Coordinates of C-alpha atoms and ligand atoms in Angstrom, one line a residue:
X1 CA 6.0 56.4 -28.0
X2 CA 8.6 58.6 -30.2
X3 CA 10.0 60.7 -27.1
X4 CA 10.5 56.9 -25.6
X5 CA 12.8 56.4 -28.7
X6 CA 15.9 58.9 -27.9
X7 CA 15.7 57.6 -24.1
X8 CA 15.4 53.8 -26.1
X9 CA 18.1 54.4 -28.3
X10 CA 20.5 56.1 -25.6
X11 CA 19.5 52.9 -23.4
X12 CA 21.1 50.4 -26.1
X13 CA 24.3 53.2 -26.1
X14 CA 25.4 52.0 -22.5
X15 CA 28.0 49.2 -23.1
X16 CA 27.4 45.8 -21.1
X17 CA 30.2 46.8 -18.9
X18 CA 29.2 49.8 -16.9
X19 CA 33.1 51.2 -16.2
X20 CA 33.8 51.9 -19.6
X21 CA 30.8 54.4 -20.3
X22 CA 31.7 57.5 -21.6
X23 CA 28.8 60.4 -21.4
X24 CA 28.4 62.7 -24.6
X25 CA 28.5 66.1 -23.5
X26 CA 25.8 67.5 -26.2
X27 CA 22.4 69.5 -25.9
X28 CA 20.8 66.6 -27.5
X29 CA 22.2 64.5 -24.4
X30 CA 21.2 66.6 -21.5
X31 CA 17.4 67.2 -22.9
X32 CA 17.4 63.1 -23.1
X33 CA 18.5 63.4 -20.3
X34 CA 15.9 65.4 -18.3
X35 CA 13.2 63.5 -20.0
X36 CA 14.2 60.3 -18.8
X37 CA 14.2 61.8 -15.4
X38 CA 11.3 62.9 -15.7
X39 CA 9.4 60.2 -16.7
X40 CA 11.7 58.2 -13.9
X41 CA 10.4 60.1 -11.5
X42 CA 6.7 59.6 -12.1
X43 CA 6.8 56.0 -12.9
X44 CA 8.8 56.1 -9.1
X45 CA 5.4 58.2 -8.0
X46 CA 3.1 55.2 -10.0
X47 CA 4.8 52.3 -8.4
X48 CA 4.9 54.1 -4.6
X49 CA 0.7 54.8 -5.1
X50 CA 0.0 51.4 -6.0
X51 CA 2.2 49.7 -3.5
X52 CA 0.4 52.2 -0.7
X53 CA -3.1 50.6 -2.2
X54 CA -2.2 47.0 -2.0
X55 CA -1.1 46.9 1.8
X56 CA -3.9 49.6 2.6
X57 CA -6.6 46.7 0.9
X58 CA -4.2 43.9 1.9
X59 CA -5.9 41.6 5.0
X60 CA -3.8 41.6 7.9
X61 CA -1.5 38.6 8.0
X62 CA -2.9 35.2 8.5
X63 CA -2.6 33.2 12.3
X64 CA 0.2 30.1 11.6
X65 CA -3.5 27.9 12.2
X66 CA -5.0 29.9 9.2
X67 CA -2.2 30.2 7.0
X68 CA -1.8 26.5 7.6
X69 CA -5.1 26.1 6.4
X70 CA -5.1 28.4 3.4
X71 CA -2.3 26.2 2.8
X72 CA -4.1 23.0 3.1
X73 CA -7.4 24.5 1.0
X74 CA -5.5 24.9 -2.4
X75 CA -3.2 21.9 -1.6
X76 CA -7.0 19.8 -1.7
X77 CA -9.1 22.1 -3.5
X78 CA -10.3 21.0 -7.1
X79 CA -12.5 19.0 -8.6
X80 CA -10.5 15.8 -9.4
X81 CA -9.6 15.6 -5.5
X82 CA -13.6 16.7 -4.4
X83 CA -14.8 13.9 -7.2
X84 CA -12.2 11.2 -5.5
X85 CA -13.6 12.3 -2.1
X86 CA -17.1 11.8 -2.7
X87 CA -16.9 8.3 -5.0
X88 CA -15.3 7.0 -1.8
X89 CA -17.9 7.9 0.2
X90 CA -20.7 6.2 -1.7
X91 CA -22.1 3.6 -0.4
X92 CA -25.9 1.6 -0.2
X93 CA -26.1 1.6 3.5
X94 CA -26.4 5.1 4.5
X95 CA -23.3 4.8 6.5
X96 CA -20.3 7.5 5.8
X97 CA -17.6 6.9 7.3
X98 CA -14.2 8.3 7.8
X99 CA -11.3 6.2 8.5
X100 CA -7.9 7.4 9.9
X101 CA -5.1 5.9 9.9
X102 CA -6.5 4.1 6.6
X103 CA -3.2 2.8 5.5
X104 CA -2.4 1.5 8.9
X105 CA -2.7 -2.4 10.4
X106 CA -6.1 -2.6 12.2
X107 CA -7.6 0.9 9.9
X108 CA -6.8 -1.3 6.6
X109 CA -8.6 -4.1 7.6
X110 CA -11.8 -1.9 9.3
X111 CA -12.1 0.1 5.9
X112 CA -12.2 -2.5 4.1
X113 CA -14.6 -4.7 5.9
X114 CA -17.0 -1.5 5.7
X115 CA -16.4 -1.2 2.1
X116 CA -17.5 -4.4 1.6
X117 CA -20.4 -4.3 3.3
X118 CA -21.4 -1.1 1.5
X119 CA -20.5 1.6 3.8
X120 CA -19.0 5.1 2.0
X121 CA -15.8 4.9 3.1
X122 CA -12.8 7.9 3.2
X123 CA -9.4 6.9 4.0
X124 CA -6.7 9.3 6.0
X125 CA -3.3 8.1 6.9
X126 CA 0.1 10.6 6.4
X127 CA 2.0 7.6 5.8
X128 CA 4.8 8.0 8.5
X129 CA 8.2 6.7 8.3
X130 CA 7.3 5.3 11.9
X131 CA 7.6 1.8 9.8
X132 CA 8.2 0.6 6.1
X133 CA 5.9 2.3 4.3
X134 CA 5.8 0.4 1.3
X135 CA 3.7 -2.3 3.6
X136 CA 1.0 1.0 4.0
X137 CA 1.3 1.5 0.6
X138 CA 0.4 -1.9 -0.5
X139 CA -2.5 -1.6 1.7
X140 CA -3.4 1.1 0.6
X141 CA -2.9 -0.3 -3.3
X142 CA -5.2 -3.0 -2.0
X143 CA -7.7 -0.5 -1.0
X144 CA -8.2 1.5 -3.9
X145 CA -9.0 -1.8 -5.6
X146 CA -12.0 -2.2 -3.3
X147 CA -12.9 1.2 -3.7
X148 CA -11.6 3.1 -1.0
X149 CA -9.3 6.4 -1.5
X150 CA -6.6 7.5 0.6
X151 CA -6.1 10.5 1.3
X152 CA -2.8 11.1 2.0
X153 CA -3.1 14.0 5.1
X154 CA -2.5 13.9 8.7
X155 CA -5.2 14.4 11.5
X156 CA -3.2 17.8 12.6
X157 CA -4.2 19.4 9.8
X158 CA -7.1 21.4 10.2
X159 CA -7.5 22.9 7.3
X160 CA -7.6 19.8 5.4
X161 CA -10.3 17.8 8.2
X162 CA -12.1 21.4 7.4
X163 CA -12.4 20.5 3.5
X164 CA -12.9 17.1 4.2
X165 CA -16.2 17.7 6.1
X166 CA -17.1 20.5 4.1
X167 CA -16.7 18.0 0.8
X168 CA -18.6 14.2 2.5
X169 CA -21.8 14.4 5.3
X170 CA -19.9 11.4 7.3
X171 CA -21.8 9.8 9.6
X172 CA -19.2 8.3 11.8
X173 CA -15.7 8.6 12.0
X174 CA -13.2 5.5 12.9
X175 CA -10.9 7.0 14.1
X176 CA -7.6 4.7 14.1
X177 CA -4.4 7.0 13.6
X178 CA -2.3 6.9 16.6
X179 CA 1.3 6.6 17.2
X180 CA 1.9 3.2 18.4
X181 CA 4.1 0.8 20.3
X182 CA 5.2 1.0 24.0
X183 CA 8.4 1.2 23.9
X184 CA 9.4 3.9 21.2
X185 CA 7.7 6.2 23.4
X186 CA 11.5 6.5 25.1
X187 CA 12.7 7.3 21.9
X188 CA 10.2 9.8 20.6
X189 CA 8.2 10.9 23.3
X190 CA 7.2 14.2 21.1
X191 CA 5.7 12.3 18.3
X192 CA 3.4 10.8 20.7
X193 CA 1.7 13.9 22.3
X194 CA 1.8 15.2 18.2
X195 CA -0.6 12.3 16.8
X196 CA -2.2 10.7 20.6
X197 CA -3.0 14.2 22.1
X198 CA -2.9 16.9 19.7
X199 CA -4.0 15.1 16.8
X200 CA -6.8 13.9 18.7
X201 CA -8.1 17.0 19.6
X202 CA -7.6 18.5 16.5
X203 CA -10.0 16.1 15.2
X204 CA -12.5 16.4 17.7
X205 CA -12.6 20.0 17.5
X206 CA -13.7 18.7 13.2
X207 CA -16.1 16.3 14.4
X208 CA -17.5 19.3 16.9
X209 CA -17.6 21.5 14.7
X210 CA -19.6 19.4 11.8
X211 CA -23.2 19.7 10.8
X212 CA -24.3 17.0 11.6
X213 CA -21.4 16.2 14.0
X214 CA -20.1 12.0 13.2
X215 CA -20.2 9.5 16.0
X216 CA -17.2 8.6 16.8
X217 CA -15.3 5.4 17.4
X218 CA -11.6 5.2 18.1
X219 CA -8.8 3.5 19.0
X220 CA -7.4 2.9 22.5
X221 CA -5.3 0.6 24.7
X222 CA -4.8 -2.5 26.7
X223 CA -2.0 0.1 28.0
X224 CA -4.2 2.3 30.0
X225 CA -4.2 -0.9 32.7
X226 CA -0.5 0.1 33.2
X227 CA 0.0 -1.2 36.3
X228 CA -3.4 -3.0 37.5
X229 CA -3.0 -6.2 39.0
X230 CA -6.2 -7.2 39.3
X231 CA -7.0 -9.9 36.3
X232 CA -8.7 -9.9 34.1
X233 CA -8.8 -6.1 33.4
X234 CA -12.3 -5.1 33.3
X235 CA -13.6 -1.4 31.9
X236 CA -14.3 -0.6 35.5
X237 CA -10.9 -1.0 36.7
X238 CA -8.6 2.2 37.9
X239 CA -6.6 3.4 34.7
X240 CA -4.7 5.9 36.8
X241 CA -1.2 4.1 36.7
X242 CA -0.1 4.1 33.4
X243 CA 3.9 2.4 32.7
X244 CA 4.4 4.4 29.6
X245 CA 4.6 7.3 27.9
X246 CA 2.1 5.5 25.4
X247 CA 0.1 4.4 27.8
X248 CA -0.5 8.2 29.7
X249 CA -1.4 9.8 25.7
X250 CA -3.9 6.4 25.1
X251 CA -5.8 7.5 28.3
X252 CA -5.4 11.1 28.1
X253 CA -7.5 10.3 25.2
X254 CA -10.1 8.9 26.8
X255 CA -10.4 11.7 28.9
X256 CA -10.0 14.2 26.6
X257 CA -12.9 12.2 24.9
X258 CA -15.3 12.1 27.6
X259 CA -15.1 16.0 28.1
X260 CA -16.0 16.4 24.1
X261 CA -19.0 14.6 24.6
X262 CA -19.7 16.6 27.7
X263 CA -19.8 20.3 26.2
X264 CA -20.5 19.3 22.7
X265 CA -23.2 16.5 23.0
X266 CA -20.3 13.8 20.6
X267 CA -20.9 10.4 20.4
X268 CA -17.9 8.6 21.2
X269 CA -16.7 4.9 22.0
X270 CA -13.1 4.3 23.4
X271 CA -12.2 0.7 22.2
X272 CA -9.2 -1.0 24.4
X273 CA -7.0 -3.3 22.1
X274 CA -4.8 -6.5 22.8
X275 CA -2.2 -6.6 21.5
X276 CA -3.9 -7.2 17.8
X277 CA -2.1 -9.2 15.7
X278 CA -2.1 -10.6 12.0
X279 CA -1.7 -10.4 7.9
X280 CA -0.5 -7.1 7.3
X281 CA 0.4 -6.3 10.5
X282 CA 2.9 -3.9 12.2
X283 CA 6.6 -4.7 12.2
X284 CA 7.6 -2.8 15.0
X285 CA 5.6 -5.5 16.9
X286 CA 7.1 -8.5 19.0
X287 CA 5.5 -11.6 16.7
X288 CA 6.4 -10.1 13.2
X289 CA 10.1 -8.5 13.9
X290 CA 10.4 -12.3 15.7
X291 CA 9.4 -13.9 12.8
X292 CA 11.7 -11.9 10.4
X293 CA 14.8 -12.7 12.6
X294 CA 14.0 -16.3 12.8
X295 CA 14.1 -16.9 9.4
X296 CA 17.6 -14.1 8.8
X297 CA 19.1 -16.3 11.7
X298 CA 19.0 -13.8 13.8
X299 CA 18.8 -14.3 17.7
X300 CA 15.7 -13.1 19.5
X301 CA 14.7 -11.5 23.1
X302 CA 12.1 -12.9 25.0
X303 CA 11.2 -11.0 28.1
X304 CA 10.7 -12.9 31.4
X305 CA 9.4 -10.5 35.1
X306 CA 11.8 -10.7 38.0
X307 CA 12.2 -14.0 39.9
X308 CA 11.7 -15.5 35.9
X309 CA 8.4 -14.3 36.5
X310 CA 6.5 -15.2 33.1
X311 CA 5.5 -12.3 30.0
X312 CA 2.1 -12.9 28.6
X313 CA -0.2 -11.4 26.7
X314 CA -3.9 -11.4 25.5
X315 CA -2.9 -11.5 22.1
X316 CA -5.7 -10.9 19.7
X317 CA -7.0 -11.9 16.0
X318 CA -7.0 -8.7 13.6
X319 CA -10.1 -10.4 12.2
X320 CA -11.8 -10.7 16.1
X321 CA -10.9 -6.8 15.9
X322 CA -12.5 -6.1 13.1
X323 CA -15.1 -7.3 14.3
X324 CA -15.6 -5.1 17.1
X325 CA -14.7 -2.1 15.2
X326 CA -18.3 -2.8 12.9
X327 CA -20.0 -3.3 16.6
X328 CA -18.8 -0.6 17.8
X329 CA -19.8 1.6 14.8
X330 CA -23.2 -0.3 14.0
X331 CA -24.5 0.4 17.8
X332 CA -22.9 3.9 18.3
X333 CA -26.0 6.7 18.4
X334 CA -26.2 9.8 16.9
X335 CA -24.2 12.5 18.2
X336 CA -26.3 15.4 19.2
X337 CA -25.1 18.7 19.0
X338 CA -24.8 20.4 15.4
X339 CA -21.9 23.0 14.4
X340 CA -20.1 23.4 18.0
X341 CA -23.6 23.3 20.4
X342 CA -25.0 20.5 22.6
X343 CA -28.2 19.8 22.4
X344 CA -28.3 16.6 25.1
X345 CA -26.6 14.3 27.0
X346 CA -25.1 11.4 24.2
X347 CA -23.5 8.4 23.9
X348 CA -20.1 7.2 25.7
X349 CA -18.2 4.0 26.0
X350 CA -15.1 2.4 26.5
X351 CA -14.9 -1.4 25.7
X352 CA -12.1 -4.1 25.9
X353 CA -11.1 -5.4 22.5
X354 CA -9.4 -8.9 23.6
X355 CA -9.0 -13.1 23.5
X356 CA -10.1 -13.4 27.0
X357 CA -6.8 -15.5 27.6
X358 CA -3.7 -14.5 27.9
X359 CA -0.1 -16.5 26.0
X360 CA 3.5 -16.4 27.2
X361 CA 6.3 -14.7 25.2
X362 CA 7.9 -17.7 24.5
X363 CA 4.9 -20.0 23.5
X364 CA 4.1 -17.3 21.0
X365 CA 7.7 -18.2 19.9
X366 CA 7.2 -21.8 19.8
X367 CA 4.1 -21.6 18.0
X368 CA 6.3 -19.4 15.3
X369 CA 9.1 -21.6 15.5
X370 CA 6.3 -24.6 14.2
X371 CA 4.9 -22.7 11.9
X372 CA 7.8 -21.4 10.3
X373 CA 9.9 -24.6 10.5
X374 CA 12.4 -23.0 11.8
X375 CA 14.7 -23.0 15.0
X376 CA 14.8 -19.5 16.8
X377 CA 18.0 -18.4 18.8
X378 CA 16.2 -17.4 21.9
X379 CA 17.7 -14.9 24.1
X380 CA 16.0 -14.9 28.0
X381 CA 16.4 -11.5 29.6
X382 CA 14.9 -9.9 32.6
X383 CA 12.3 -7.2 30.9
X384 CA 14.1 -4.0 30.6
X385 CA 12.3 -0.9 32.3
X386 CA 11.0 0.2 29.0
X387 CA 7.4 0.7 30.0
X388 CA 6.2 -2.9 29.5
X389 CA 3.2 -4.8 31.5
X390 CA 4.5 -8.2 32.6
X391 CA 0.7 -9.6 31.3
X392 CA -2.4 -8.6 30.0
X393 CA -6.3 -10.3 29.8
X394 CA -9.5 -8.7 28.9
X395 CA -12.8 -8.7 30.5
X396 CA -14.5 -8.8 27.1
X397 CA -18.0 -9.2 29.0
X398 CA -19.2 -5.6 28.0
X399 CA -18.3 -5.8 25.0
X400 CA -19.8 -9.4 24.4
X401 CA -23.2 -8.1 25.4
X402 CA -23.5 -4.7 24.0
X403 CA -21.5 -5.0 21.0
X404 CA -22.0 -8.8 20.1
X405 CA -17.9 -9.0 20.3
X406 CA -17.0 -12.8 20.4
X407 CA -13.5 -13.5 19.9
X408 CA -12.9 -17.1 17.7
X409 CA -9.4 -17.4 16.8
X410 CA -6.7 -18.4 18.9
X411 CA -3.6 -17.8 18.6
X412 CA -2.3 -20.8 17.5
X413 CA -4.6 -20.3 14.2
X414 CA -3.8 -16.8 13.9
X415 CA -0.6 -16.7 13.9
X416 CA -0.9 -19.6 10.8
X417 CA -2.8 -16.9 8.7
X418 CA -0.3 -14.7 9.6
X419 CA 3.3 -16.6 8.3
X420 CA 1.5 -17.7 5.5
X421 CA 0.8 -14.2 4.9
X422 CA 4.1 -13.3 5.7
X423 CA 5.6 -15.8 3.5
X424 CA 3.9 -14.4 0.8
X425 CA 4.0 -10.9 1.0
X426 CA 7.9 -11.0 1.3
X427 CA 7.9 -13.1 -1.4
X428 CA 9.4 -10.7 -4.2
X429 CA 7.0 -11.9 -6.9
X430 CA 4.1 -12.0 -5.1
X431 CA 4.5 -8.3 -3.5
X432 CA 0.5 -7.8 -3.5
X433 CA -0.9 -10.5 -1.6
X434 CA -4.9 -9.9 -0.9
X435 CA -6.4 -10.1 2.5
Ligands
UGA1 O1 -2.5 -3.8 23.6 C1 -1.9 -2.7 23.6 O2 -2.8 -2.1 23.9 C2 -0.5 -2.5 22.8 O3 0.1 -4.1 22.2 C3 1.0 -4.0 21.4 O4 1.7 -3.6 22.5 P1 3.0 -4.7 23.3 O5 1.5 -5.7 23.8 O6 3.7 -4.6 23.7 O7 3.2 -5.2 22.0 P2 4.7 -6.2 21.3 O8 5.5 -4.8 21.2 O9 4.1 -6.8 20.0 O10 4.9 -6.8 22.6 C4 4.7 -8.4 22.9 C5 5.2 -9.7 24.5 O11 6.8 -9.1 23.5 C6 7.3 -8.5 24.8 N1 8.6 -8.2 23.8 C7 8.9 -7.2 23.0 C8 10.3 -7.3 22.5 C9 10.8 -8.3 22.7 O12 11.9 -8.1 21.9 N2 11.2 -9.1 23.6 C10 9.6 -9.5 23.7 O13 10.2 -10.6 24.6 C11 7.4 -8.0 25.2 O14 7.2 -7.7 26.7 C12 5.3 -8.5 24.9 O15 4.9 -9.0 26.3 C13 1.4 -2.9 20.7 O16 2.0 -2.7 19.8 C14 0.3 -1.5 21.3 O17 0.5 -0.8 19.6 C15 -0.7 -1.7 21.9 O18 -1.6 -0.6 21.9

C-alpha cells in the first residue's frame, strides 16, 4: 500500500489537460516510473490470465432458438409469475386448460365459460396490433375478474411454452390464437405464416414434449372449403382449393395437426368456425365495421357476386360456438404419447361449427339498420378478387351427433345482442361492459 502512495500522488499531479503536462527529470521520478511500469505489466498479465480462463470455461454460444429461450426463461422466472400461473390453473374439475388467443374474441368467451364451470384456465395472448389493443385489454380485465391470468406472450416463443408446461400440467390446450381475417392476407401474408403455421408447429412441439401430453383442440375455419360448390359443406368434402392465403394456412394447420397425431400420439380436434359474431367481437369483421360506419354516417360496401349473385354467410353466434368448443373439449380423449414418444393411436377429429342457415350480406345490413335505427349508406359492388368466397353453409350433423352441438341463436337475435353490447361498450362512461 505504501509503495502505491508515490504513484498515486504522481497521478494526482497529472493535469486534466494532457498536452500541458511537463515531466520532472529527477531520480525519484524515474524510480517511480519503473515501479509503475512493473505494476502495470503484472496487472496486464493478471487480466490476460482471467480473460483466458473465462474464455476456456465459457460454453459455446447458444443457437438462436436457445438464446431466445434463455431470454424468455429470465423474463418469466420468479415466484410471482409462477404463482399467478398456478393460481389461475386451479380448478374444481380436474381439467386444466391453456387457452391461446385468450384476449381475442372467441378465446376470451371460451376462457370465461371454462373458468365459470370450474376448470383451471391459463390464458396466453400476444396482444398484437391487428386491431385495437384496448379491446383486447378490456377482455383481459374481465377475465382477470373471473380469475383467469392472461400472459402476454407469443406462441412462437418456445422458451415461454416450455416454462409454462413445466409450471403447470395442462390436461387440454384450446388453441385459438391465429392471424384471422380473409382479406388482410393480401396485405400482410407473412403474419399468416408466422401465426397459423410456424406458431402452430411451435405449440404442437411443446405439447408433444410435455409429460403428460395435453389433448389439443384448435380453431380451423370454414374458409378451408374454398371453392367447394357442394352445399351444405360437409367435413367429407374436398378442401384442397383454398381461395385465400388465410384459408391455405388453416388447411395447412389441419395437415400439420394430422402429422403430430400420427407421429406423437397427440389427441387433436379441429373446429371449422363459420363467420363467428357477437358481443366483444372483432372490429375487422363486416358486421362490426358496418355498425361503426353506419353510426358515423359513412358509406359501406356490400359485395355481390358476378351477375348480381348473392353473397351469403352462415353467420354463427358466439355463445353457440363456445358451446361447440366446450363440447369438443369434453369429448376429447387423452393423448397417448408422453415426452415426445407415441404409445398408441390417438384421436383425430374435425368438425364444422356453423349455424346451418346462410344469410345474404344485404340482409345482415338491414337487420343492423333495424337495431341501430339508422339507415345505412350502401354501395353495392362486385366482390373484388380478395380471397372471399361467395357463400358458406355448414352441415353440422357430425358435431351434433358427437359433440352435442346445437346452435340456437339466429342472426336477428344475435345482432340485437351485439348492437346492445356495442352501444354500451363505446359509450365512454361504460367502457367496461360485462360479458
Ligand atoms: O368463417 C370463417 O372461416 C371466417 O369467417 C370470417 O370471414 P368472413 O366470412 O369473410 O367474414 P367477414 O369479413 O365479416 O365478411 C362477412 C361477409 O361480408 C362481406 N363483406 C365484407 C367486407 C365488405 O366491405 N363488404 C362485404 O360485403 C364478405 O364478402 C362476407 O361475405 C372471419 O373473418 C375469418 O377469420 C373466419 O375464419
